[in-house]
Amino acid sequence: MITVPDQFYSTLQEKYRTALAGGHLTFDGESASHELIDYKINDKTFQCHLTELKSLEHRPEKGTVAKNPFAKPEPELTILSEFGEKNEFKLVLNKFPVVPAHFMLVTNTFISQNTPLSPSELSAIYALLMGLKSDGEGKNWFAFYNCGPESGASQPHKHVQFMPLPTNYQPFTAKIVETSESFIPDQTHEPLQDADIPFAHFVAKLPSEKEKLTEEYLAMTFVSLLQRTLSVLKAHDANHISYNFCATTNYMMLVPRSSAKFDETLGINSCGVLGLILSKNDGTTALIKSTGFMSILEAVGFPKTAGEASNEYMY
Ligand code: AMP
Ligand code: AMP
């Protein structure tokens, strides 16, 4: 198991404060306003955390392999230049965060953002989530990975991101795993999927015992969720492999994606599928409210498959 250095959380905070004070990063959340919006389906209420932010212009829309900010991350943003069992990763602060101390696990050599998470990447993600849980001032950190052209990613170099959830915010996933057993990654067990939620989402509850989160267990769980995701993409003749990955120490979730944007204007990534929606102007805020976030997620995902039995056309 990869260990996170002692004092990682204070190193992260210190690096963030210094980078901000030195003008090496732009905190975009200063002028943000937040609103919790309820969305009712049948007898259930789901919550969306809407952030309205008018100053996100700093953030580059799309990176390219030639102009890749993660090939040589800025030293002032680099929290650790070597991390992982083989020192194959770096930990780098997001240069345009909406939430303070938003950071990323970046591969040292170029690997495409269209590739699935490897066992060593999953181990590194969980080592960090465990470290943040024990040391992170009680904040509820999650990891996310936007994979593929329609996932909402903007940079082509492989990066997994880490952000704390807003205080007192419970995404729908927390409810799904509340009362279930931990996932057994074999051919006979199905991941969890709430039948009231209109879009396909595959959730695995993880065992609470830390020692059970071995690299093998994490990899097999990821592969089980990826199998279901690929089956949905195949069933809809998608010509790309795009999905969002969201993870906490309690669960892992994959959501297949049909489109990176709703209505060609509102970008949705892994934060979005957890109900953290970012609006950049009043028009978009009005659109989000009138459409409802679950309908937005339905439009950028695929129809739910809850209750559907596997068949021979599936992976
Ligand atoms: P994504 O849009 O999900 O692919 O995430 C890429 C993230 O990288 C965005 O949230 C950007 O804010 C961030 N970013 C862009 N350029 C840089 C840079 N030069 N250094 C660090 N982070 C960056
Ligand atoms: P972009 O396409 O880079 O403008 O990113 C827009 C998407 O980023 C939003 O729709 C959210 O899914 C996601 N996002 C990133 N950071 C946050 C945040 N702090 N709060 C809410 N949503 C976020």
PDB file of C-alpha atoms in Angstrom, residues 34-235:
ATOM      1  CA  HIS A  34     -24.123  28.947  -3.796  1.00  0.00           C
ATOM      2  CA  GLU A  35     -27.610  27.517  -3.659  1.00  0.00           C
ATOM      3  CA  LEU A  36     -28.954  24.103  -2.663  1.00  0.00           C
ATOM      4  CA  ILE A  37     -31.801  23.013  -4.923  1.00  0.00           C
ATOM      5  CA  ASP A  38     -34.123  20.092  -4.152  1.00  0.00           C
ATOM      6  CA  TYR A  39     -35.321  17.830  -6.946  1.00  0.00           C
ATOM      7  CA  LYS A  40     -38.162  15.430  -6.213  1.00  0.00           C
ATOM      8  CA  ILE A  41     -38.643  12.104  -7.969  1.00  0.00           C
ATOM      9  CA  ASN A  42     -41.460   9.875  -6.693  1.00  0.00           C
ATOM     10  CA  ASP A  43     -41.129  10.101  -2.903  1.00  0.00           C
ATOM     11  CA  LYS A  44     -37.397  10.876  -2.903  1.00  0.00           C
ATOM     12  CA  THR A  45     -35.658  14.237  -2.739  1.00  0.00           C
ATOM     13  CA  PHE A  46     -32.271  14.665  -4.415  1.00  0.00           C
ATOM     14  CA  GLN A  47     -30.068  17.692  -3.863  1.00  0.00           C
ATOM     15  CA  CYS A  48     -28.036  19.761  -6.269  1.00  0.00           C
ATOM     16  CA  HIS A  49     -25.402  22.274  -5.153  1.00  0.00           C
ATOM     17  CA  LEU A  50     -25.471  25.106  -7.663  1.00  0.00           C
ATOM     18  CA  THR A  51     -22.502  27.471  -7.806  1.00  0.00           C
ATOM     19  CA  GLU A  52     -22.838  30.672  -9.791  1.00  0.00           C
ATOM     20  CA  LEU A  53     -19.550  32.156 -10.752  1.00  0.00           C
ATOM     21  CA  LYS A  54     -18.957  34.978 -13.183  1.00  0.00           C
ATOM     22  CA  SER A  55     -15.171  34.971 -13.308  1.00  0.00           C
ATOM     23  CA  LEU A  56     -14.116  31.628 -14.734  1.00  0.00           C
ATOM     24  CA  GLU A  57     -12.632  33.185 -17.862  1.00  0.00           C
ATOM     25  CA  HIS A  58      -9.096  32.452 -16.603  1.00  0.00           C
ATOM     26  CA  ARG A  59      -9.526  28.737 -17.026  1.00  0.00           C
ATOM     27  CA  PRO A  60      -8.314  27.478 -20.428  1.00  0.00           C
ATOM     28  CA  GLU A  61     -11.198  25.782 -22.312  1.00  0.00           C
ATOM     29  CA  LYS A  62      -9.149  23.037 -23.989  1.00  0.00           C
ATOM     30  CA  GLY A  63      -5.534  21.959 -23.613  1.00  0.00           C
ATOM     31  CA  THR A  64      -3.581  20.144 -26.325  1.00  0.00           C
ATOM     32  CA  VAL A  65      -0.770  17.597 -26.290  1.00  0.00           C
ATOM     33  CA  ALA A  66       1.577  20.242 -27.761  1.00  0.00           C
ATOM     34  CA  LYS A  67       0.516  22.907 -25.251  1.00  0.00           C
ATOM     35  CA  ASN A  68       0.230  20.684 -22.209  1.00  0.00           C
ATOM     36  CA  PRO A  69       0.409  22.346 -18.754  1.00  0.00           C
ATOM     37  CA  PHE A  70       1.042  18.976 -17.067  1.00  0.00           C
ATOM     38  CA  ALA A  71       4.186  18.106 -19.071  1.00  0.00           C
ATOM     39  CA  LYS A  72       6.150  20.416 -16.771  1.00  0.00           C
ATOM     40  CA  PRO A  73       3.874  21.639 -13.988  1.00  0.00           C
ATOM     41  CA  GLU A  74       4.909  24.914 -12.379  1.00  0.00           C
ATOM     42  CA  PRO A  75       7.176  24.268  -9.343  1.00  0.00           C
ATOM     43  CA  GLU A  76       5.108  26.740  -7.296  1.00  0.00           C
ATOM     44  CA  LEU A  77       2.069  24.504  -7.876  1.00  0.00           C
ATOM     45  CA  THR A  78       3.837  21.188  -7.339  1.00  0.00           C
ATOM     46  CA  ILE A  79       3.019  19.712  -3.927  1.00  0.00           C
ATOM     47  CA  LEU A  80       5.074  16.522  -4.436  1.00  0.00           C
ATOM     48  CA  SER A  81       7.187  15.925  -7.542  1.00  0.00           C
ATOM     49  CA  GLU A  82       7.316  12.159  -6.902  1.00  0.00           C
ATOM     50  CA  PHE A  83       4.458  10.075  -5.589  1.00  0.00           C
ATOM     51  CA  GLY A  84       3.361   6.432  -5.955  1.00  0.00           C
ATOM     52  CA  GLU A  85       5.025   3.036  -5.595  1.00  0.00           C
ATOM     53  CA  LYS A  86       7.331   3.761  -8.545  1.00  0.00           C
ATOM     54  CA  ASN A  87       7.280   7.549  -8.183  1.00  0.00           C
ATOM     55  CA  GLU A  88       5.249   7.613 -11.378  1.00  0.00           C
ATOM     56  CA  PHE A  89       3.026  10.547 -10.337  1.00  0.00           C
ATOM     57  CA  LYS A  90       3.164  14.173  -9.266  1.00  0.00           C
ATOM     58  CA  LEU A  91       0.708  16.006  -7.062  1.00  0.00           C
ATOM     59  CA  VAL A  92      -0.093  19.440  -8.477  1.00  0.00           C
ATOM     60  CA  LEU A  93      -2.405  22.236  -7.353  1.00  0.00           C
ATOM     61  CA  ASN A  94      -5.140  23.262  -9.771  1.00  0.00           C
ATOM     62  CA  LYS A  95      -4.135  26.673 -11.138  1.00  0.00           C
ATOM     63  CA  PHE A  96      -7.763  27.856 -11.431  1.00  0.00           C
ATOM     64  CA  PRO A  97      -9.588  26.362  -8.445  1.00  0.00           C
ATOM     65  CA  VAL A  98     -13.197  27.085  -7.548  1.00  0.00           C
ATOM     66  CA  VAL A  99     -12.605  25.418  -4.174  1.00  0.00           C
ATOM     67  CA  PRO A 100      -9.374  26.125  -2.218  1.00  0.00           C
ATOM     68  CA  ALA A 101      -6.613  23.477  -2.333  1.00  0.00           C
ATOM     69  CA  HIS A 102      -8.192  21.608  -5.295  1.00  0.00           C
ATOM     70  CA  PHE A 103      -5.293  19.413  -6.469  1.00  0.00           C
ATOM     71  CA  MET A 104      -4.497  16.713  -9.011  1.00  0.00           C
ATOM     72  CA  LEU A 105      -2.613  13.439  -9.320  1.00  0.00           C
ATOM     73  CA  VAL A 106      -0.770  13.779 -12.638  1.00  0.00           C
ATOM     74  CA  THR A 107       1.259  11.076 -14.410  1.00  0.00           C
ATOM     75  CA  ASN A 108       4.968  11.951 -14.807  1.00  0.00           C
ATOM     76  CA  THR A 109       5.057  10.765 -18.409  1.00  0.00           C
ATOM     77  CA  PHE A 110       2.328  11.549 -20.909  1.00  0.00           C
ATOM     78  CA  ILE A 111      -0.569   9.078 -20.692  1.00  0.00           C
ATOM     79  CA  SER A 112      -3.842   9.839 -22.474  1.00  0.00           C
ATOM     80  CA  GLN A 113      -6.858  10.986 -20.468  1.00  0.00           C
ATOM     81  CA  ASN A 114      -8.833   8.504 -22.621  1.00  0.00           C
ATOM     82  CA  THR A 115      -7.231   5.486 -20.885  1.00  0.00           C
ATOM     83  CA  PRO A 116      -8.890   3.639 -17.977  1.00  0.00           C
ATOM     84  CA  LEU A 117      -7.468   3.970 -14.456  1.00  0.00           C
ATOM     85  CA  SER A 118      -4.690   1.439 -13.814  1.00  0.00           C
ATOM     86  CA  PRO A 119      -4.320  -0.597 -10.586  1.00  0.00           C
ATOM     87  CA  SER A 120      -1.431   1.631  -9.444  1.00  0.00           C
ATOM     88  CA  GLU A 121      -3.474   4.778 -10.162  1.00  0.00           C
ATOM     89  CA  LEU A 122      -6.385   3.389  -8.130  1.00  0.00           C
ATOM     90  CA  SER A 123      -4.023   2.533  -5.251  1.00  0.00           C
ATOM     91  CA  ALA A 124      -2.585   6.053  -5.321  1.00  0.00           C
ATOM     92  CA  ILE A 125      -6.099   7.578  -5.373  1.00  0.00           C
ATOM     93  CA  TYR A 126      -7.186   5.553  -2.343  1.00  0.00           C
ATOM     94  CA  ALA A 127      -3.958   6.210  -0.429  1.00  0.00           C
ATOM     95  CA  LEU A 128      -4.655   9.936  -0.876  1.00  0.00           C
ATOM     96  CA  LEU A 129      -8.354   9.659   0.044  1.00  0.00           C
ATOM     97  CA  MET A 130      -7.411   7.710   3.207  1.00  0.00           C
ATOM     98  CA  GLY A 131      -4.748  10.268   4.103  1.00  0.00           C
ATOM     99  CA  LEU A 132      -7.166  13.165   3.576  1.00  0.00           C
ATOM    100  CA  LYS A 133      -9.822  11.417   5.657  1.00  0.00           C
ATOM    101  CA  SER A 134      -7.581  10.973   8.671  1.00  0.00           C
ATOM    102  CA  ASP A 135      -5.868  14.337   8.371  1.00  0.00           C
ATOM    103  CA  GLY A 136      -8.163  16.647   6.394  1.00  0.00           C
ATOM    104  CA  GLU A 137      -9.854  18.732   9.119  1.00  0.00           C
ATOM    105  CA  GLY A 138     -12.991  16.589   8.854  1.00  0.00           C
ATOM    106  CA  LYS A 139     -13.608  17.704   5.266  1.00  0.00           C
ATOM    107  CA  ASN A 140     -15.314  15.281   2.945  1.00  0.00           C
ATOM    108  CA  TRP A 141     -12.795  14.847   0.106  1.00  0.00           C
ATOM    109  CA  PHE A 142     -13.594  13.047  -3.116  1.00  0.00           C
ATOM    110  CA  ALA A 143     -11.566  12.069  -6.179  1.00  0.00           C
ATOM    111  CA  PHE A 144     -12.749  12.346  -9.762  1.00  0.00           C
ATOM    112  CA  TYR A 145     -11.566  11.387 -13.214  1.00  0.00           C
ATOM    113  CA  ASN A 146     -13.149  12.676 -16.412  1.00  0.00           C
ATOM    114  CA  CYS A 147     -12.335  10.014 -19.008  1.00  0.00           C
ATOM    115  CA  GLY A 148     -12.935  10.365 -22.740  1.00  0.00           C
ATOM    116  CA  PRO A 149     -14.004  13.094 -25.177  1.00  0.00           C
ATOM    117  CA  GLU A 150     -17.556  13.543 -23.810  1.00  0.00           C
ATOM    118  CA  SER A 151     -16.647  13.399 -20.101  1.00  0.00           C
ATOM    119  CA  GLY A 152     -16.050  17.116 -19.568  1.00  0.00           C
ATOM    120  CA  ALA A 153     -12.230  16.892 -19.416  1.00  0.00           C
ATOM    121  CA  SER A 154     -10.248  19.811 -20.829  1.00  0.00           C
ATOM    122  CA  GLN A 155      -6.674  18.502 -20.614  1.00  0.00           C
ATOM    123  CA  PRO A 156      -5.408  15.462 -22.573  1.00  0.00           C
ATOM    124  CA  HIS A 157      -2.634  14.468 -20.087  1.00  0.00           C
ATOM    125  CA  LYS A 158      -3.871  11.981 -17.473  1.00  0.00           C
ATOM    126  CA  HIS A 159      -5.006  13.701 -14.271  1.00  0.00           C
ATOM    127  CA  VAL A 160      -7.216  12.623 -11.381  1.00  0.00           C
ATOM    128  CA  GLN A 161      -8.601  15.467  -9.278  1.00  0.00           C
ATOM    129  CA  PHE A 162      -9.263  15.885  -5.541  1.00  0.00           C
ATOM    130  CA  MET A 163     -11.710  18.338  -4.014  1.00  0.00           C
ATOM    131  CA  PRO A 164     -13.644  18.590  -0.730  1.00  0.00           C
ATOM    132  CA  LEU A 165     -17.442  18.379  -0.986  1.00  0.00           C
ATOM    133  CA  PRO A 166     -19.304  21.478   0.213  1.00  0.00           C
ATOM    134  CA  THR A 167     -20.028  21.407   3.952  1.00  0.00           C
ATOM    135  CA  ASN A 168     -23.356  19.717   4.776  1.00  0.00           C
ATOM    136  CA  TYR A 169     -23.838  18.570   1.174  1.00  0.00           C
ATOM    137  CA  GLN A 170     -24.782  14.944   0.555  1.00  0.00           C
ATOM    138  CA  PRO A 171     -24.673  13.782  -3.053  1.00  0.00           C
ATOM    139  CA  PHE A 172     -27.188  11.056  -4.030  1.00  0.00           C
ATOM    140  CA  THR A 173     -24.428   8.439  -3.881  1.00  0.00           C
ATOM    141  CA  ALA A 174     -24.133   8.813  -0.101  1.00  0.00           C
ATOM    142  CA  LYS A 175     -27.769   7.716   0.228  1.00  0.00           C
ATOM    143  CA  ILE A 176     -27.378   4.811  -2.202  1.00  0.00           C
ATOM    144  CA  VAL A 177     -24.584   3.207  -0.167  1.00  0.00           C
ATOM    145  CA  GLU A 178     -26.065   3.981   3.249  1.00  0.00           C
ATOM    146  CA  THR A 179     -27.777   0.653   3.825  1.00  0.00           C
ATOM    147  CA  SER A 180     -26.108  -1.710   1.361  1.00  0.00           C
ATOM    148  CA  GLU A 181     -23.463  -4.392   1.692  1.00  0.00           C
ATOM    149  CA  SER A 182     -19.986  -3.810   0.329  1.00  0.00           C
ATOM    150  CA  PHE A 183     -19.478  -4.793  -3.309  1.00  0.00           C
ATOM    151  CA  ILE A 184     -18.121  -8.185  -4.317  1.00  0.00           C
ATOM    152  CA  PRO A 185     -16.443  -7.779  -7.713  1.00  0.00           C
ATOM    153  CA  ASP A 186     -17.406 -11.004  -9.449  1.00  0.00           C
ATOM    154  CA  GLN A 187     -19.715 -11.912 -12.337  1.00  0.00           C
ATOM    155  CA  THR A 188     -22.655 -12.666 -10.030  1.00  0.00           C
ATOM    156  CA  HIS A 189     -22.968  -9.356  -8.155  1.00  0.00           C
ATOM    157  CA  GLU A 190     -24.503  -6.232  -9.672  1.00  0.00           C
ATOM    158  CA  PRO A 191     -23.369  -2.719  -8.728  1.00  0.00           C
ATOM    159  CA  LEU A 192     -25.957  -0.456  -7.061  1.00  0.00           C
ATOM    160  CA  GLN A 193     -28.183   1.789  -9.171  1.00  0.00           C
ATOM    161  CA  ASP A 194     -31.088   3.842  -7.772  1.00  0.00           C
ATOM    162  CA  ALA A 195     -34.135   3.027  -9.939  1.00  0.00           C
ATOM    163  CA  ASP A 196     -35.583   6.503  -9.297  1.00  0.00           C
ATOM    164  CA  ILE A 197     -32.598   8.215 -10.928  1.00  0.00           C
ATOM    165  CA  PRO A 198     -33.126   8.564 -14.697  1.00  0.00           C
ATOM    166  CA  PHE A 199     -29.507   8.172 -15.881  1.00  0.00           C
ATOM    167  CA  ALA A 200     -27.263   5.077 -15.828  1.00  0.00           C
ATOM    168  CA  HIS A 201     -24.858   5.093 -12.854  1.00  0.00           C
ATOM    169  CA  PHE A 202     -22.944   2.170 -11.378  1.00  0.00           C
ATOM    170  CA  VAL A 203     -22.001   2.347  -7.720  1.00  0.00           C
ATOM    171  CA  ALA A 204     -19.881  -0.002  -5.626  1.00  0.00           C
ATOM    172  CA  LYS A 205     -19.964   0.383  -1.862  1.00  0.00           C
ATOM    173  CA  LEU A 206     -16.500  -0.267  -0.444  1.00  0.00           C
ATOM    174  CA  PRO A 207     -15.645  -2.218   2.713  1.00  0.00           C
ATOM    175  CA  SER A 208     -15.035  -0.014   5.730  1.00  0.00           C
ATOM    176  CA  GLU A 209     -11.938  -2.003   6.752  1.00  0.00           C
ATOM    177  CA  LYS A 210      -8.946  -0.204   5.244  1.00  0.00           C
ATOM    178  CA  GLU A 211      -6.936  -3.421   4.837  1.00  0.00           C
ATOM    179  CA  LYS A 212      -9.572  -4.805   2.453  1.00  0.00           C
ATOM    180  CA  LEU A 213      -8.978  -1.989  -0.040  1.00  0.00           C
ATOM    181  CA  THR A 214      -6.106  -3.809  -1.722  1.00  0.00           C
ATOM    182  CA  GLU A 215      -4.894  -2.877  -5.194  1.00  0.00           C
ATOM    183  CA  GLU A 216      -6.480  -6.088  -6.510  1.00  0.00           C
ATOM    184  CA  TYR A 217      -9.872  -5.361  -4.921  1.00  0.00           C
ATOM    185  CA  LEU A 218      -9.867  -1.765  -6.197  1.00  0.00           C
ATOM    186  CA  ALA A 219      -8.872  -2.853  -9.713  1.00  0.00           C
ATOM    187  CA  MET A 220     -11.493  -5.628  -9.874  1.00  0.00           C
ATOM    188  CA  THR A 221     -14.170  -3.260  -8.604  1.00  0.00           C
ATOM    189  CA  PHE A 222     -13.221  -0.611 -11.172  1.00  0.00           C
ATOM    190  CA  VAL A 223     -13.268  -3.216 -13.957  1.00  0.00           C
ATOM    191  CA  SER A 224     -16.740  -4.451 -12.887  1.00  0.00           C
ATOM    192  CA  LEU A 225     -18.106  -0.898 -13.064  1.00  0.00           C
ATOM    193  CA  LEU A 226     -16.291  -0.268 -16.354  1.00  0.00           C
ATOM    194  CA  GLN A 227     -17.837  -3.436 -17.857  1.00  0.00           C
ATOM    195  CA  ARG A 228     -21.345  -2.086 -17.176  1.00  0.00           C
ATOM    196  CA  THR A 229     -20.333   1.322 -18.506  1.00  0.00           C
ATOM    197  CA  LEU A 230     -18.976  -0.171 -21.745  1.00  0.00           C
ATOM    198  CA  SER A 231     -22.159  -2.238 -22.151  1.00  0.00           C
ATOM    199  CA  VAL A 232     -24.283   0.928 -21.972  1.00  0.00           C
ATOM    200  CA  LEU A 233     -22.052   2.708 -24.517  1.00  0.00           C
ATOM    201  CA  LYS A 234     -22.233  -0.329 -26.821  1.00  0.00           C
ATOM    202  CA  ALA A 235     -26.028  -0.634 -26.485  1.00  0.00           C
TER     203      ALA A 235
END
